[in-house]
Amino acid sequence: MQKSSSASSLGPGGLDLSQAFFKSVHNSAPPSPTKRHIKVSVVGAGNVGMAIAQTILTQDLVDELALVDANPDKLRGEMLDLQHAAAFLPRTKIHASVDYSVTVGSDLCIVTAGARQIAGESRLNLLQRNLALFKDIIPSLVKYSPDSILMIVSNPVDVLTYVAWKLSGFPSNRVIGSGTNLDSSRFRFLIADHLDVNAQDVQAFIVGEHGDSSVALWSSISVGGVPILSFLEKQQIAYEKETLENIHKEVVGSAYEVISLKGYTSWAIGYSAANLARSILRDQRKIHPVSVLAKGFYGITGGDVFLSLPAQLGRGGVLGVTNIHLTEVEAQRLRDSAKTILEVQTQLGI
């Protein structure tokens, strides 16, 4: 498929009519070279990739959006569908191609592409197939956007973020995984639902693996600035730890429930990834639980491993990891989560 994009060339032979349609004002100067032009590329035009693209567009985060996928017909259809909504969206150039050259000069590259698990297939075999895909995707992105930040959304996200880091040769602050940012949103929603408050007033993190070994940081949860567990203890309000564990289990099972009902997840991860993109592209320096190089934090040793920790995000990618207080139980669970991921990584041979 040839590269396609938004264009103003409507005249005969592709004549650029903008030169004839508009007349320059007197004593005008060319645009300032310091004006920031923001470009994001999304690799994978499936349900997740398109939910991310659509959310980024509606939130007016970019000047230019590039889509890449192996299926040229679906890719062109998705591009045209978005372009046809131009009258309802902020002005954004939208490109699509099977050729990675369309991603040139990207500030942020978001990877959602990945192999689907076949019935009866082992997790390791699925990982090996995704590794083969990433060996094509990541070097291509690096070739055309050597100064970009890589955001990995494909699952298993922690291991594939490590793979992307190794294949890219980028410094670790410029490779992040979407990690437990969405898990933490689900966590905040459930707590808010229990307390009948707005989820935006709940501060709560899920850390570790984006998966079954994730860790809920109950000790640091606050609502409206009030630490919940210490408040309950001071007020001598009884609560059962089993209730807390059930909330965490509900978080872990949330994605499975959505998949069983509609076949896939898309909107929540779309908003989650766009939320991360906003913090990076707008240099908002917000704290997000994302998959980062965790070696050396909270006693995590044994090798390079990516898992989710509360990290500050900005134009430089990961600006730092929050020194949040963990109980000894939470810290041990986090280390156990790291071991779970490392055991899988060692079998990949990279």
Coordinates of C-alpha atoms in Angstrom, one line a residue:
M1 CA 0.0 0.0 0.0
Q2 CA 1.3 3.4 -0.9
K3 CA 1.6 5.9 1.9
S4 CA -1.6 7.9 2.3
S5 CA -2.2 11.1 4.2
S6 CA -4.3 14.2 4.7
A7 CA -3.5 16.7 1.9
S8 CA -4.6 20.1 0.4
S9 CA -3.6 19.1 -3.1
L10 CA -7.0 19.2 -4.8
G11 CA -6.0 20.9 -8.1
P12 CA -5.0 19.4 -11.5
G13 CA -1.9 17.3 -11.2
G14 CA -1.8 17.6 -7.4
L15 CA -1.5 21.4 -7.5
D16 CA -1.3 22.9 -3.9
L17 CA -4.3 25.2 -3.9
S18 CA -3.4 26.7 -0.5
Q19 CA -1.0 29.0 -2.3
A20 CA -3.8 30.4 -4.5
F21 CA -6.5 30.3 -1.9
F22 CA -4.7 32.4 0.7
K23 CA -2.7 35.7 0.3
S24 CA 0.1 36.5 2.7
V25 CA -0.2 39.7 4.8
H26 CA 2.4 42.4 4.3
N27 CA 5.7 42.2 6.2
S28 CA 5.0 38.6 7.3
A29 CA 7.7 36.2 8.4
P30 CA 7.9 32.4 8.2
P31 CA 6.8 30.4 11.2
S32 CA 9.1 30.5 14.2
P33 CA 11.5 27.5 14.2
T34 CA 10.9 27.1 17.9
K35 CA 7.2 26.2 17.3
R36 CA 6.7 22.6 18.5
H37 CA 5.3 20.1 16.1
I38 CA 4.2 16.9 17.9
K39 CA 4.1 13.6 16.1
V40 CA 3.0 10.2 17.5
S41 CA 3.1 6.9 15.7
V42 CA 0.9 3.9 16.6
V43 CA 2.0 0.5 15.5
G44 CA -1.0 -1.9 15.2
A45 CA -4.4 -0.9 13.9
G46 CA -6.3 -3.4 15.9
N47 CA -9.0 -2.7 18.5
V48 CA -6.4 -1.4 21.1
G49 CA -4.3 0.6 18.6
M50 CA -7.3 2.4 17.1
A51 CA -8.8 3.1 20.5
I52 CA -5.5 4.8 21.5
A53 CA -5.4 6.7 18.2
Q54 CA -9.0 7.9 18.5
T55 CA -8.5 9.0 22.1
I56 CA -5.2 10.9 21.3
L57 CA -7.0 12.7 18.4
T58 CA -10.1 13.7 20.5
Q59 CA -7.8 15.0 23.3
D60 CA -5.8 17.2 20.8
L61 CA -2.4 15.8 21.8
V62 CA -0.7 15.8 18.4
D63 CA -0.2 17.7 15.2
E64 CA 0.5 14.5 13.3
L65 CA -0.5 10.9 13.7
A66 CA 1.0 8.0 11.8
L67 CA -0.5 4.5 11.8
V68 CA 1.4 1.3 10.9
D69 CA 0.0 -2.2 10.4
A70 CA 0.7 -5.3 8.3
N71 CA -2.8 -5.3 6.9
P72 CA -3.0 -2.6 4.2
D73 CA -6.7 -2.7 3.5
K74 CA -7.7 -2.5 7.2
L75 CA -5.1 0.2 7.7
R76 CA -6.3 2.4 4.9
G77 CA -9.9 1.9 6.0
E78 CA -9.1 3.0 9.5
M79 CA -7.2 6.0 8.3
L80 CA -10.0 7.1 6.0
D81 CA -12.6 6.6 8.8
L82 CA -10.6 9.0 11.0
Q83 CA -9.9 11.5 8.2
H84 CA -13.7 11.7 7.5
A85 CA -14.2 12.9 11.0
A86 CA -11.9 15.9 10.4
A87 CA -14.7 18.4 10.8
F88 CA -15.3 17.2 14.3
L89 CA -11.7 17.0 15.5
P90 CA -8.8 19.3 16.1
R91 CA -6.7 19.7 13.0
T92 CA -4.3 16.8 12.7
K93 CA -2.5 15.3 9.8
I94 CA -3.2 11.5 9.7
H95 CA -0.9 9.2 7.7
A96 CA -1.0 5.4 7.3
S97 CA 1.4 2.9 5.7
V98 CA 2.8 -0.6 6.0
D99 CA 6.2 1.1 5.6
Y100 CA 7.8 2.3 8.8
S101 CA 9.2 5.4 7.0
V102 CA 5.8 7.0 7.7
T103 CA 6.8 7.2 11.4
V104 CA 9.9 9.4 10.7
G105 CA 10.5 12.1 13.3
S106 CA 8.1 10.8 15.9
D107 CA 8.2 12.1 19.4
L108 CA 6.4 9.1 20.8
C109 CA 6.0 5.6 19.3
I110 CA 3.2 3.4 20.8
V111 CA 3.4 -0.3 20.0
T112 CA 0.2 -2.3 20.3
A113 CA 1.0 -5.0 17.7
G114 CA 1.4 -8.5 19.0
A115 CA 0.6 -12.1 18.1
R116 CA -2.6 -13.6 19.4
Q117 CA -2.5 -16.7 21.6
I118 CA -3.6 -19.9 19.9
A119 CA -5.7 -22.3 21.8
G120 CA -3.4 -24.6 23.8
E121 CA -0.3 -22.5 23.1
S122 CA 2.2 -22.1 25.9
R123 CA 2.9 -18.6 27.2
L124 CA 6.6 -19.1 26.2
N125 CA 5.7 -20.0 22.6
L126 CA 3.5 -16.9 22.4
L127 CA 6.4 -14.8 23.7
Q128 CA 8.8 -16.2 21.2
R129 CA 6.4 -15.3 18.4
N130 CA 6.1 -11.8 19.8
L131 CA 9.8 -11.5 20.1
A132 CA 10.1 -12.3 16.4
L133 CA 7.6 -9.5 15.6
F134 CA 9.4 -7.0 17.8
K135 CA 12.7 -7.8 16.1
D136 CA 11.1 -6.3 13.0
I137 CA 9.1 -3.5 14.7
I138 CA 11.5 -1.9 17.2
P139 CA 14.6 -1.5 14.9
S140 CA 12.4 0.0 12.2
L141 CA 11.0 2.6 14.7
V142 CA 14.5 3.4 16.0
K143 CA 15.8 3.8 12.4
Y144 CA 13.3 6.6 11.6
S145 CA 12.9 8.1 15.1
P146 CA 16.1 7.7 17.0
D147 CA 15.2 10.4 19.5
S148 CA 11.7 9.2 20.3
I149 CA 10.2 7.6 23.4
L150 CA 8.9 4.0 23.1
M151 CA 5.7 3.1 24.8
I152 CA 4.9 -0.6 24.8
V153 CA 1.2 -1.7 25.2
S154 CA 1.4 -5.2 23.7
N155 CA 1.1 -8.0 26.2
P156 CA 2.8 -9.5 28.2
V157 CA 3.8 -5.8 28.6
D158 CA 6.5 -6.1 31.1
V159 CA 8.6 -8.7 29.3
L160 CA 8.0 -7.0 25.9
T161 CA 9.1 -3.6 27.3
Y162 CA 12.3 -5.3 28.3
V163 CA 12.6 -6.8 24.8
A164 CA 12.0 -3.3 23.3
W165 CA 14.7 -1.8 25.5
K166 CA 17.2 -4.4 24.5
L167 CA 16.4 -4.2 20.8
S168 CA 16.3 -0.4 20.7
G169 CA 19.5 0.4 22.4
F170 CA 17.7 3.4 23.9
P171 CA 18.5 4.6 27.5
S172 CA 16.1 3.1 29.9
N173 CA 14.2 6.3 30.6
R174 CA 13.0 6.4 27.0
V175 CA 11.4 2.9 27.0
I176 CA 8.3 2.5 29.1
G177 CA 5.4 0.0 29.3
S178 CA 1.8 0.9 29.9
G179 CA 2.1 -1.5 32.8
T180 CA -0.4 -1.2 35.7
N181 CA -1.6 2.3 34.8
L182 CA -4.9 0.8 33.8
D183 CA -5.0 -1.7 36.7
S184 CA -4.6 1.3 39.0
S185 CA -7.5 3.1 37.4
R186 CA -9.6 0.0 37.9
F187 CA -8.4 -0.1 41.5
R188 CA -9.3 3.5 42.1
F189 CA -12.7 3.0 40.5
L190 CA -13.5 0.0 42.8
I191 CA -12.4 1.9 45.9
A192 CA -14.4 5.0 44.9
D193 CA -17.4 2.8 44.2
H194 CA -17.1 1.3 47.7
L195 CA -16.8 4.7 49.4
D196 CA -19.2 6.5 47.0
V197 CA -16.7 9.2 46.1
N198 CA -15.1 10.5 42.8
A199 CA -12.3 8.2 41.5
Q200 CA -10.2 11.2 40.9
D201 CA -10.1 11.9 44.6
V202 CA -8.6 8.4 45.3
Q203 CA -4.8 7.9 45.3
A204 CA -4.1 4.2 44.9
F205 CA -1.5 2.2 43.1
I206 CA -1.2 -1.3 41.7
V207 CA 2.5 -2.1 41.1
G208 CA 4.6 -5.0 39.9
E209 CA 3.6 -7.3 37.0
H210 CA 0.7 -6.3 34.8
G211 CA -0.8 -9.7 35.6
D212 CA -1.6 -12.2 38.3
S213 CA 1.4 -11.3 40.5
S214 CA 0.6 -7.6 40.7
V215 CA 0.7 -5.9 44.1
A216 CA -1.9 -3.6 45.6
L217 CA -0.3 -0.9 47.8
W218 CA -3.0 -0.7 50.5
S219 CA -0.7 1.0 52.9
S220 CA -0.5 4.2 50.8
I221 CA -4.1 4.6 49.7
S222 CA -5.7 7.9 50.4
V223 CA -9.0 9.6 49.7
G224 CA -9.1 13.4 49.6
G225 CA -5.6 13.3 51.3
V226 CA -6.8 11.1 54.1
P227 CA -4.8 7.8 54.5
I228 CA -7.5 5.2 54.5
L229 CA -6.1 2.3 56.6
S230 CA -4.6 4.6 59.3
F231 CA -7.9 6.5 59.5
L232 CA -9.9 3.3 60.0
E233 CA -7.4 2.2 62.7
K234 CA -7.6 5.5 64.5
Q235 CA -11.3 5.6 64.4
Q236 CA -11.3 1.9 65.5
I237 CA -13.4 0.9 62.5
A238 CA -13.1 -2.8 61.8
Y239 CA -12.3 -4.0 58.4
E240 CA -11.5 -7.4 57.0
K241 CA -8.3 -8.0 55.0
E242 CA -10.3 -10.5 53.0
T243 CA -12.4 -7.6 51.7
L244 CA -9.3 -5.8 50.5
E245 CA -7.9 -8.9 48.8
N246 CA -11.2 -9.4 47.0
I247 CA -11.0 -5.9 45.6
H248 CA -7.5 -6.7 44.3
K249 CA -8.8 -9.9 42.8
E250 CA -11.5 -8.0 41.1
V251 CA -8.9 -5.7 39.5
V252 CA -6.9 -8.7 38.2
G253 CA -10.0 -10.3 36.8
S254 CA -11.5 -7.1 35.3
A255 CA -9.8 -7.5 31.9
Y256 CA -10.8 -11.2 31.7
E257 CA -14.4 -10.3 32.4
V258 CA -14.5 -7.6 29.7
I259 CA -12.9 -10.0 27.2
S260 CA -15.4 -12.7 28.0
L261 CA -18.3 -10.3 27.4
K262 CA -17.2 -8.3 24.4
G263 CA -14.3 -10.3 23.0
Y264 CA -11.5 -7.8 23.7
T265 CA -10.6 -4.7 25.8
S266 CA -10.1 -1.4 24.0
W267 CA -11.6 1.8 25.4
A268 CA -10.0 1.7 28.9
I269 CA -6.5 1.0 27.6
G270 CA -7.1 3.7 24.9
Y271 CA -7.7 6.3 27.6
S272 CA -4.9 4.9 29.7
A273 CA -2.3 5.2 26.9
A274 CA -3.5 8.6 26.0
N275 CA -3.2 9.7 29.6
L276 CA 0.4 8.6 29.6
A277 CA 1.0 10.3 26.2
R278 CA -0.4 13.5 27.6
S279 CA 2.0 13.5 30.6
I280 CA 5.0 12.8 28.3
L281 CA 4.2 15.1 25.4
R282 CA 3.0 18.0 27.6
D283 CA 5.8 17.5 30.1
Q284 CA 3.3 17.3 32.9
R285 CA 5.6 15.5 35.3
K286 CA 2.7 13.4 36.7
I287 CA 3.1 10.2 38.6
H288 CA 2.0 7.1 36.8
P289 CA 2.4 3.4 37.7
V290 CA 4.2 2.3 34.5
S291 CA 6.6 -0.5 33.5
V292 CA 10.2 0.8 34.0
L293 CA 13.6 -0.7 34.6
A294 CA 13.2 -1.7 38.2
K295 CA 16.6 -3.1 39.1
G296 CA 17.9 -1.6 42.4
F297 CA 14.5 -0.3 43.6
Y298 CA 12.9 -1.8 46.7
G299 CA 15.5 -4.5 46.9
I300 CA 14.8 -5.9 43.4
T301 CA 18.0 -7.7 42.3
G302 CA 18.9 -10.6 40.1
G303 CA 18.9 -8.9 36.7
D304 CA 17.4 -6.3 34.5
V305 CA 13.6 -6.4 34.8
F306 CA 10.8 -4.1 33.8
L307 CA 7.8 -3.9 36.1
S308 CA 5.4 -1.1 37.2
L309 CA 6.5 1.4 39.8
P310 CA 5.1 4.9 40.4
A311 CA 7.2 7.0 38.1
Q312 CA 7.3 10.7 37.1
L313 CA 6.8 11.1 33.3
G314 CA 7.7 14.1 31.2
R315 CA 9.3 15.0 27.8
G316 CA 12.4 13.0 28.8
G317 CA 10.3 9.9 29.4
V318 CA 10.8 8.5 32.9
L319 CA 12.1 11.3 35.0
G320 CA 12.3 9.3 38.2
V321 CA 10.7 6.7 40.4
T322 CA 8.7 7.8 43.4
N323 CA 10.2 6.8 46.8
I324 CA 6.9 5.5 48.1
H325 CA 6.8 3.8 51.4
L326 CA 6.0 0.0 51.2
T327 CA 5.3 -2.3 54.1
E328 CA 7.7 -5.3 54.3
V329 CA 4.9 -7.5 53.0
E330 CA 4.3 -5.3 50.0
A331 CA 8.0 -5.0 49.3
Q332 CA 8.4 -8.8 49.4
R333 CA 5.4 -9.3 47.1
L334 CA 7.0 -6.8 44.7
R335 CA 10.3 -8.7 44.7
D336 CA 8.3 -12.0 44.1
S337 CA 6.6 -10.3 41.2
A338 CA 10.0 -9.4 39.8
K339 CA 11.2 -13.0 40.1
T340 CA 8.1 -14.2 38.2
I341 CA 8.9 -11.9 35.3
L342 CA 12.7 -12.7 35.3
E343 CA 12.0 -16.4 35.1
V344 CA 10.1 -15.8 31.9
Q345 CA 12.7 -13.4 30.5
T346 CA 15.6 -15.9 31.0
Q347 CA 13.9 -18.3 28.6
L348 CA 13.9 -15.8 25.8
G349 CA 17.6 -15.9 25.2
I350 CA 18.1 -12.1 24.7

